[in-house]
PDB file of C-alpha atoms in Angstrom:
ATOM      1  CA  UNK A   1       0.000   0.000   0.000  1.00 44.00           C
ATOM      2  CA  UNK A   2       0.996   3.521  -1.004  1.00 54.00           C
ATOM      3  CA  UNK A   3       2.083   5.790   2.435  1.00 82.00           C
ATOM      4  CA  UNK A   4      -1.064   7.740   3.605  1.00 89.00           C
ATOM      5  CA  UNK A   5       0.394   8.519   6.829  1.00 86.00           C
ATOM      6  CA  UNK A   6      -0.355  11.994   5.675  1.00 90.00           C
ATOM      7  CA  UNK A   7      -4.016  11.059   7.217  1.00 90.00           C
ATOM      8  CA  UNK A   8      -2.656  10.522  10.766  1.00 84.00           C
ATOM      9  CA  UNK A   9      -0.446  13.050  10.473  1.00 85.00           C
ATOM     10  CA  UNK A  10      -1.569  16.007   8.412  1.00 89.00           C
ATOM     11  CA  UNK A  11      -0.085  17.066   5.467  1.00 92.00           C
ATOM     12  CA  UNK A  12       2.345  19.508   6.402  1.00 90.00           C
ATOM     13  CA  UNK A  13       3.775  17.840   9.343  1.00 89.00           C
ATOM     14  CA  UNK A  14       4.229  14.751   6.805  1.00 89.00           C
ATOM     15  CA  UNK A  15       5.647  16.822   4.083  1.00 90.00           C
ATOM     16  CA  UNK A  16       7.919  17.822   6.456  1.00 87.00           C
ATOM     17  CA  UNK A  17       9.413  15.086   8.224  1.00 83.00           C
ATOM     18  CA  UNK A  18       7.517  15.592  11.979  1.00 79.00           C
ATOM     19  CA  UNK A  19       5.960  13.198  13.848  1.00 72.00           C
ATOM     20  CA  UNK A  20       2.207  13.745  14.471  1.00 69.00           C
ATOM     21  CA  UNK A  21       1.521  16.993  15.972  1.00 68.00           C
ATOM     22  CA  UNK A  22      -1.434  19.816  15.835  1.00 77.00           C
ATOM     23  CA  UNK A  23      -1.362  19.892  11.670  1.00 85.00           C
ATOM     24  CA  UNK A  24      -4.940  21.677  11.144  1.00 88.00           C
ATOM     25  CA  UNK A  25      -4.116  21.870   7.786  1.00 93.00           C
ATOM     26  CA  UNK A  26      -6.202  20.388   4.453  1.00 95.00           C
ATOM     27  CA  UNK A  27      -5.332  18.641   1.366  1.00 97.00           C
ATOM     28  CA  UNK A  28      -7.274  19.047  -1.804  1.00 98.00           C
ATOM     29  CA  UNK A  29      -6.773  17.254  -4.981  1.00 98.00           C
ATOM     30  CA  UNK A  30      -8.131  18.965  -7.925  1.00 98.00           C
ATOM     31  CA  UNK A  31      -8.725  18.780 -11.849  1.00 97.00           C
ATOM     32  CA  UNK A  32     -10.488  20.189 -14.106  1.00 97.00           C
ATOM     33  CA  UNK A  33      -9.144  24.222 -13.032  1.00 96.00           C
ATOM     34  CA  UNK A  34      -5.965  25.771 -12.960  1.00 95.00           C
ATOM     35  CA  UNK A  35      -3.687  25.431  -9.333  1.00 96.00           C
ATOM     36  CA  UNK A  36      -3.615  29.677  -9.454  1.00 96.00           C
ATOM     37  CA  UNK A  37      -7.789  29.328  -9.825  1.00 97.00           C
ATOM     38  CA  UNK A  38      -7.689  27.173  -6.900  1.00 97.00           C
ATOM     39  CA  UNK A  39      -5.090  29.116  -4.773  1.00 97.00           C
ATOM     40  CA  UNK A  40      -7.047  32.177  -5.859  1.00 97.00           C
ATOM     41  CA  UNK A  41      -9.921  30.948  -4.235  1.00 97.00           C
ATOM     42  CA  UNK A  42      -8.538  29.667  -1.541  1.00 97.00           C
ATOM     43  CA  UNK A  43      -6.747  32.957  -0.510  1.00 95.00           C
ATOM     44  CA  UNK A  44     -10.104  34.787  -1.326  1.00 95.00           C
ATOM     45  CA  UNK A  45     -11.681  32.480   1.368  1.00 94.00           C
ATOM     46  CA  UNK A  46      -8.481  33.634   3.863  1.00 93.00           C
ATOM     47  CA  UNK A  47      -7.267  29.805   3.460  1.00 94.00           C
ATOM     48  CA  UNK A  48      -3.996  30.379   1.606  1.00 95.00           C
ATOM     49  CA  UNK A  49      -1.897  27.876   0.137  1.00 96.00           C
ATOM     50  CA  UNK A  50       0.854  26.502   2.912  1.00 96.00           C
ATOM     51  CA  UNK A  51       1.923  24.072  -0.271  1.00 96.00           C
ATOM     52  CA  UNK A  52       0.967  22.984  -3.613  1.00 96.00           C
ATOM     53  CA  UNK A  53       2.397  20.595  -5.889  1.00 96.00           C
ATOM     54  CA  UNK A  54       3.229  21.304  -9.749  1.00 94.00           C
ATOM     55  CA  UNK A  55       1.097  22.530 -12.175  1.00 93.00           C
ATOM     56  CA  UNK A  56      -0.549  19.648 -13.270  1.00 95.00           C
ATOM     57  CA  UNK A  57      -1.265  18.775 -17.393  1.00 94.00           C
ATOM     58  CA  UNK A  58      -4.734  18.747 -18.667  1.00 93.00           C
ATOM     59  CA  UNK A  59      -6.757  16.024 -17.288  1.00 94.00           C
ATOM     60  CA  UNK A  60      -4.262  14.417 -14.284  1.00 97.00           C
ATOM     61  CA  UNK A  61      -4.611  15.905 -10.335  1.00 98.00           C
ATOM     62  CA  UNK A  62      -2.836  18.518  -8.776  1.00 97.00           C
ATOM     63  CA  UNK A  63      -2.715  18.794  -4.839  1.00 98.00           C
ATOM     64  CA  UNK A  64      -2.479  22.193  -2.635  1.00 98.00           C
ATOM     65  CA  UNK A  65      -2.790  22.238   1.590  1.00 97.00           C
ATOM     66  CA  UNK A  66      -3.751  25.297   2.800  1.00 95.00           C
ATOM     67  CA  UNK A  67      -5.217  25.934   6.810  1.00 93.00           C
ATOM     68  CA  UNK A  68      -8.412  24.718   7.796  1.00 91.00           C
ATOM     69  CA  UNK A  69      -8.898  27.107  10.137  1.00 87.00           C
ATOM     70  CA  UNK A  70      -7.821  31.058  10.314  1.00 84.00           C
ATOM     71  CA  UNK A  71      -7.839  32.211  14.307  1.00 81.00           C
ATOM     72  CA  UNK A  72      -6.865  35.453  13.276  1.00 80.00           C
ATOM     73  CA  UNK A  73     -10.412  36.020  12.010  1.00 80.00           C
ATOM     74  CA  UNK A  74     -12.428  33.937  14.483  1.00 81.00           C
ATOM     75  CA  UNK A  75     -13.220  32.428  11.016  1.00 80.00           C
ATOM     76  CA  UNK A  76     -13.530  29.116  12.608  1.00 77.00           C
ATOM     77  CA  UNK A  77     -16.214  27.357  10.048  1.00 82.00           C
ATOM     78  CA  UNK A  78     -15.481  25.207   7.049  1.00 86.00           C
ATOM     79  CA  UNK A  79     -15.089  26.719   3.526  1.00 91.00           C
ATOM     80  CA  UNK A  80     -17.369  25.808   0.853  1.00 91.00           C
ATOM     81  CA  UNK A  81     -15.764  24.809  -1.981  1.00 95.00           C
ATOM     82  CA  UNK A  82     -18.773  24.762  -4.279  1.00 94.00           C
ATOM     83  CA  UNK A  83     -17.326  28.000  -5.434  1.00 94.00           C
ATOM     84  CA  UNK A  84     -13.614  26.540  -6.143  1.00 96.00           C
ATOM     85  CA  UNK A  85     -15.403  23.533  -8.894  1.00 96.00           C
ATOM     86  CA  UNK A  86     -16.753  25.031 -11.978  1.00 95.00           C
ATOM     87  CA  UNK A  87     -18.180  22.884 -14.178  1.00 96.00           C
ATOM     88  CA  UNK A  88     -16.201  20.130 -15.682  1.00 96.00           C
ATOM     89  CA  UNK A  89     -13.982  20.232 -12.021  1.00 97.00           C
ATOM     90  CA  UNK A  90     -13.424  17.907  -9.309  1.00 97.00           C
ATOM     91  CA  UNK A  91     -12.002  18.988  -6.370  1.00 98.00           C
ATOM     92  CA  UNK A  92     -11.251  15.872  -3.375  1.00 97.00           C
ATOM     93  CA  UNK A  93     -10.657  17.579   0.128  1.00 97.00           C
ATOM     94  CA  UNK A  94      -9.000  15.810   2.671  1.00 96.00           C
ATOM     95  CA  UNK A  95      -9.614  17.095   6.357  1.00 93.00           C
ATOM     96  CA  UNK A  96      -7.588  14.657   8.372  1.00 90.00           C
ATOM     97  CA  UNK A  97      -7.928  16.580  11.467  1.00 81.00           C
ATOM     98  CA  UNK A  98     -11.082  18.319  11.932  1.00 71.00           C
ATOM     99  CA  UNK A  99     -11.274  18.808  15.474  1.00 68.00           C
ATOM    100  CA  UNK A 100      -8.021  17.980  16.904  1.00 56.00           C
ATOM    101  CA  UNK A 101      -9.143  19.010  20.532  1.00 51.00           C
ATOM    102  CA  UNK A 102     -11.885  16.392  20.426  1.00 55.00           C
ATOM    103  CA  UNK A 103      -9.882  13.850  18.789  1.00 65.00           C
ATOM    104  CA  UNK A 104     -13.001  13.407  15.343  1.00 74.00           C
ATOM    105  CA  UNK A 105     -11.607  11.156  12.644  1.00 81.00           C
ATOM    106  CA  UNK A 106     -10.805  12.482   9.522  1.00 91.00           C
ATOM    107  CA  UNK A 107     -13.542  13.035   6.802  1.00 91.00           C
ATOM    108  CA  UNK A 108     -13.223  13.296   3.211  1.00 93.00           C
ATOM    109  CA  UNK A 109     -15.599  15.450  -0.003  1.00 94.00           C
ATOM    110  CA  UNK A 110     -15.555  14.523  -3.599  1.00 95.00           C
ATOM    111  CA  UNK A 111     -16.881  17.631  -5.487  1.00 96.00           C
ATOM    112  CA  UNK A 112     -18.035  17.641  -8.944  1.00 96.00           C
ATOM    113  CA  UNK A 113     -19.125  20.688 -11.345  1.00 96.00           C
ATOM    114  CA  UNK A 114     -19.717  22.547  -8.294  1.00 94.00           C
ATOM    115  CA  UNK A 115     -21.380  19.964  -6.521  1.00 94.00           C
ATOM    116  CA  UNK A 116     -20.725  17.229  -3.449  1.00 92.00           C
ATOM    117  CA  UNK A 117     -21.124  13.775  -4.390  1.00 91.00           C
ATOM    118  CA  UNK A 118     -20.015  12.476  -1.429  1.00 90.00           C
ATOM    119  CA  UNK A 119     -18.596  13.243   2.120  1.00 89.00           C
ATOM    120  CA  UNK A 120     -17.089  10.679   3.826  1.00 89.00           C
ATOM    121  CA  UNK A 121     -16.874  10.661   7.746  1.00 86.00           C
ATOM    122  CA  UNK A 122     -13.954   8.077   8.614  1.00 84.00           C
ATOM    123  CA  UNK A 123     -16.302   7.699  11.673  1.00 83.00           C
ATOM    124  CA  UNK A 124     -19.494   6.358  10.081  1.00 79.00           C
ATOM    125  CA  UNK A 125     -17.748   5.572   6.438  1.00 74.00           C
ATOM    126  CA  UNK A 126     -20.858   4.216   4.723  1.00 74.00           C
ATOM    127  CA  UNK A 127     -23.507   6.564   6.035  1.00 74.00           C
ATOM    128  CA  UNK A 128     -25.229   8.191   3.442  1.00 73.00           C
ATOM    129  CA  UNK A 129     -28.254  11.073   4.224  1.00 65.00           C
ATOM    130  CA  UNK A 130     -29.942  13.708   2.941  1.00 61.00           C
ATOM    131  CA  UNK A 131     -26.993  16.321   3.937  1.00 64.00           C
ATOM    132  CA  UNK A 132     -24.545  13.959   3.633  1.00 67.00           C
ATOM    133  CA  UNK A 133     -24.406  12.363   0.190  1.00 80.00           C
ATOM    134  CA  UNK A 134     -22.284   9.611   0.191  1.00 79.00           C
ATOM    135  CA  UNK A 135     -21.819   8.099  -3.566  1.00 84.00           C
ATOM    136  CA  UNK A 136     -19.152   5.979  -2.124  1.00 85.00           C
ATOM    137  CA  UNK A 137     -20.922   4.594   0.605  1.00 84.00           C
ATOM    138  CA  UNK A 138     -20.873   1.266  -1.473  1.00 86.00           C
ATOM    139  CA  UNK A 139     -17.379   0.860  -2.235  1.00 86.00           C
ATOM    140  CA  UNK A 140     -16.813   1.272   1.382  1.00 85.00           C
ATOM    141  CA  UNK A 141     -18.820  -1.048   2.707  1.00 83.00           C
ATOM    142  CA  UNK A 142     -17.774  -3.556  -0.048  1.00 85.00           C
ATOM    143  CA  UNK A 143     -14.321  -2.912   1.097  1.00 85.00           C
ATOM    144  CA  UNK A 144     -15.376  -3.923   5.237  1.00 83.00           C
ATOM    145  CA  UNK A 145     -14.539  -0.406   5.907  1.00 82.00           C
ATOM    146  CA  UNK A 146     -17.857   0.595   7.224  1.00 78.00           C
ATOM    147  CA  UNK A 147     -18.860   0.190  10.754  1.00 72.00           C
ATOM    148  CA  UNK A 148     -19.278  -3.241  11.704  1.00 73.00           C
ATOM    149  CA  UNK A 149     -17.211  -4.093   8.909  1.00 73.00           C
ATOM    150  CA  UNK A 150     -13.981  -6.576   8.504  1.00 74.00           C
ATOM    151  CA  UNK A 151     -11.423  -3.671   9.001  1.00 69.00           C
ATOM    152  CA  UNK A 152     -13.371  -0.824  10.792  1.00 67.00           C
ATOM    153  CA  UNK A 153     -11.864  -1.097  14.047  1.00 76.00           C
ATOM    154  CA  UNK A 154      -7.798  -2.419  12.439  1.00 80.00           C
ATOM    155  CA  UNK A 155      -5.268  -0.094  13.709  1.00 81.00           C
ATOM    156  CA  UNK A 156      -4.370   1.341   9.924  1.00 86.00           C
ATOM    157  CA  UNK A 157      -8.253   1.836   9.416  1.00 84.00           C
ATOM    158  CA  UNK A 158      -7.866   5.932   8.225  1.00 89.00           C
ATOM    159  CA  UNK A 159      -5.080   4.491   6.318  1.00 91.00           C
ATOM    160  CA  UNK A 160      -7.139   2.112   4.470  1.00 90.00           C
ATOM    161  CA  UNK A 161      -9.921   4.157   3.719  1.00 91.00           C
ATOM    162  CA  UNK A 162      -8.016   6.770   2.730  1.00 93.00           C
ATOM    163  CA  UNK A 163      -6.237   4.478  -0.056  1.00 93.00           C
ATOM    164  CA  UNK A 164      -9.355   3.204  -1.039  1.00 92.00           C
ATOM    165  CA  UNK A 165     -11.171   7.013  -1.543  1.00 94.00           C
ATOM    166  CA  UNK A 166      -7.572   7.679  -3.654  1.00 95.00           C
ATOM    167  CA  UNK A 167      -7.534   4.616  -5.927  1.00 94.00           C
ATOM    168  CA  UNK A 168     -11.300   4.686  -6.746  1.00 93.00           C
ATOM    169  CA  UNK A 169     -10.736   8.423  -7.661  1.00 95.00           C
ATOM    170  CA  UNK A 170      -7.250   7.566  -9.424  1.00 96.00           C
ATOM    171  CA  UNK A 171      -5.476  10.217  -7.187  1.00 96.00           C
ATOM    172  CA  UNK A 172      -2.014  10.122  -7.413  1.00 94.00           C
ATOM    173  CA  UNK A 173       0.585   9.580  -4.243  1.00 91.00           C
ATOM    174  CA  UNK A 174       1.592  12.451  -2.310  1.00 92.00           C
ATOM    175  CA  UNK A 175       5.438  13.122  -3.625  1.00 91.00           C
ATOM    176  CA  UNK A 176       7.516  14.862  -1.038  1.00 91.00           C
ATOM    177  CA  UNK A 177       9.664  16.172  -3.522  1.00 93.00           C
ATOM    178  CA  UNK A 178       7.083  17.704  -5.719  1.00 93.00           C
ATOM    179  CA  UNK A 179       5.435  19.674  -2.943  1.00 95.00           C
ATOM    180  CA  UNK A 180       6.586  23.347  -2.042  1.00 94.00           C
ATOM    181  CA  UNK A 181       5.927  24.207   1.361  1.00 94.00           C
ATOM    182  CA  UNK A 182       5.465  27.605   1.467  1.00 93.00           C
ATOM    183  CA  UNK A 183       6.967  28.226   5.326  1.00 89.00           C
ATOM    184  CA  UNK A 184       7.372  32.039   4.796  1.00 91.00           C
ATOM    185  CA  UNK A 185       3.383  32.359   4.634  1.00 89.00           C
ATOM    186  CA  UNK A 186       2.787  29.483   7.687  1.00 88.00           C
ATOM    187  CA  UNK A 187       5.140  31.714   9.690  1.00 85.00           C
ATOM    188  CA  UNK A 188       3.308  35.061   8.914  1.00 83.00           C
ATOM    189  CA  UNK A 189       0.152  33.740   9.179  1.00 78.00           C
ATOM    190  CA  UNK A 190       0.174  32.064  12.510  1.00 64.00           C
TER     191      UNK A 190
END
């Protein structure tokens, strides 16, 4: 299996090196825009990019992490990223920790010409609701993934599902080397 440590971790504390600390940072794969549409957006929505990978060719992923959070604001909610997926886009946001304080598994959005077609909750994989569409739901249940399931409660269990979101959705590894951490901007903004 590829390394998704990044899931335990957080992506900038994995890109560089640390062990797992407070990383309230998110990763989003996306395709279908530009990376300076999507770091546009994001620093329009106070969420700058912290890293981003290279520019990626028509048609294949690229990957930027920017802050989930921004104290300096009391901006405290979650973004909507509706706005970042124009049509013929597909944005996959990867929260690993969204409430470190409270210790809430990571959760997971595909996005689609502006629209969710599925958020994942690594707590309750497979549930699927009105607010909470879920097009995956069956993949991760066929997988054992949900609760109840073969592999819910194994040890490498964010791991897992986060592989399995990554290979459905052909997302590429995360490449160390590829990624420019922008440390400059983390410093300032903090």
């Amino acid at each position: 299996m590829t390394d998704y440590d990044w899931i335990h971790r957080g992506p900038i504390d994995w890109l560089e090196g640390q062990g797992y600390g407070e990383d309230e940072t998110v990763l989003v794969y996306f395709r279908g825009t530009t990376r300076a549409a999507v770091a546009d957006g994001l620093t329009a929505r106070h969420r700058p990019p912290f890293a981003r990978g290279e520019e990626p060719a028509p048609g294949e992923w690229g990957v930027i992490v920017h802050p989930m959070l921004n104290p300096s604001r009391d901006d405290y909610d979650d973004i909507d990223y509706r706005g970042l997926c124009p049509e013929g886009a597909e944005l996959v946001v990867f929260v690993p920790n969204p409430c470190i304080v409270k210790a809430h598994g990571p959760k997971a959005y595909h996005y689609r010409d502006g629209r969710i077609s599925s958020c994942v909750d690594y707590e309750g994989a497979e549930h699927v609701g009105e607010r909470w569409p879920n097009a995956l739901a069956p993949l991760v249940t066929a997988a054992g993934l949900g609760i109840g399931g073969e592999f819910a409660e194994s040890p490498d269990h964010e791991q897992r599902l986060t592989a399995l979101i990554c290979e459905h959705l052909g997302l590429p590894a995360l490449d160390r080397a590829a990624m420019t951490v922008d440390r400059e901007l983390m410093d300032d903004y903090q």
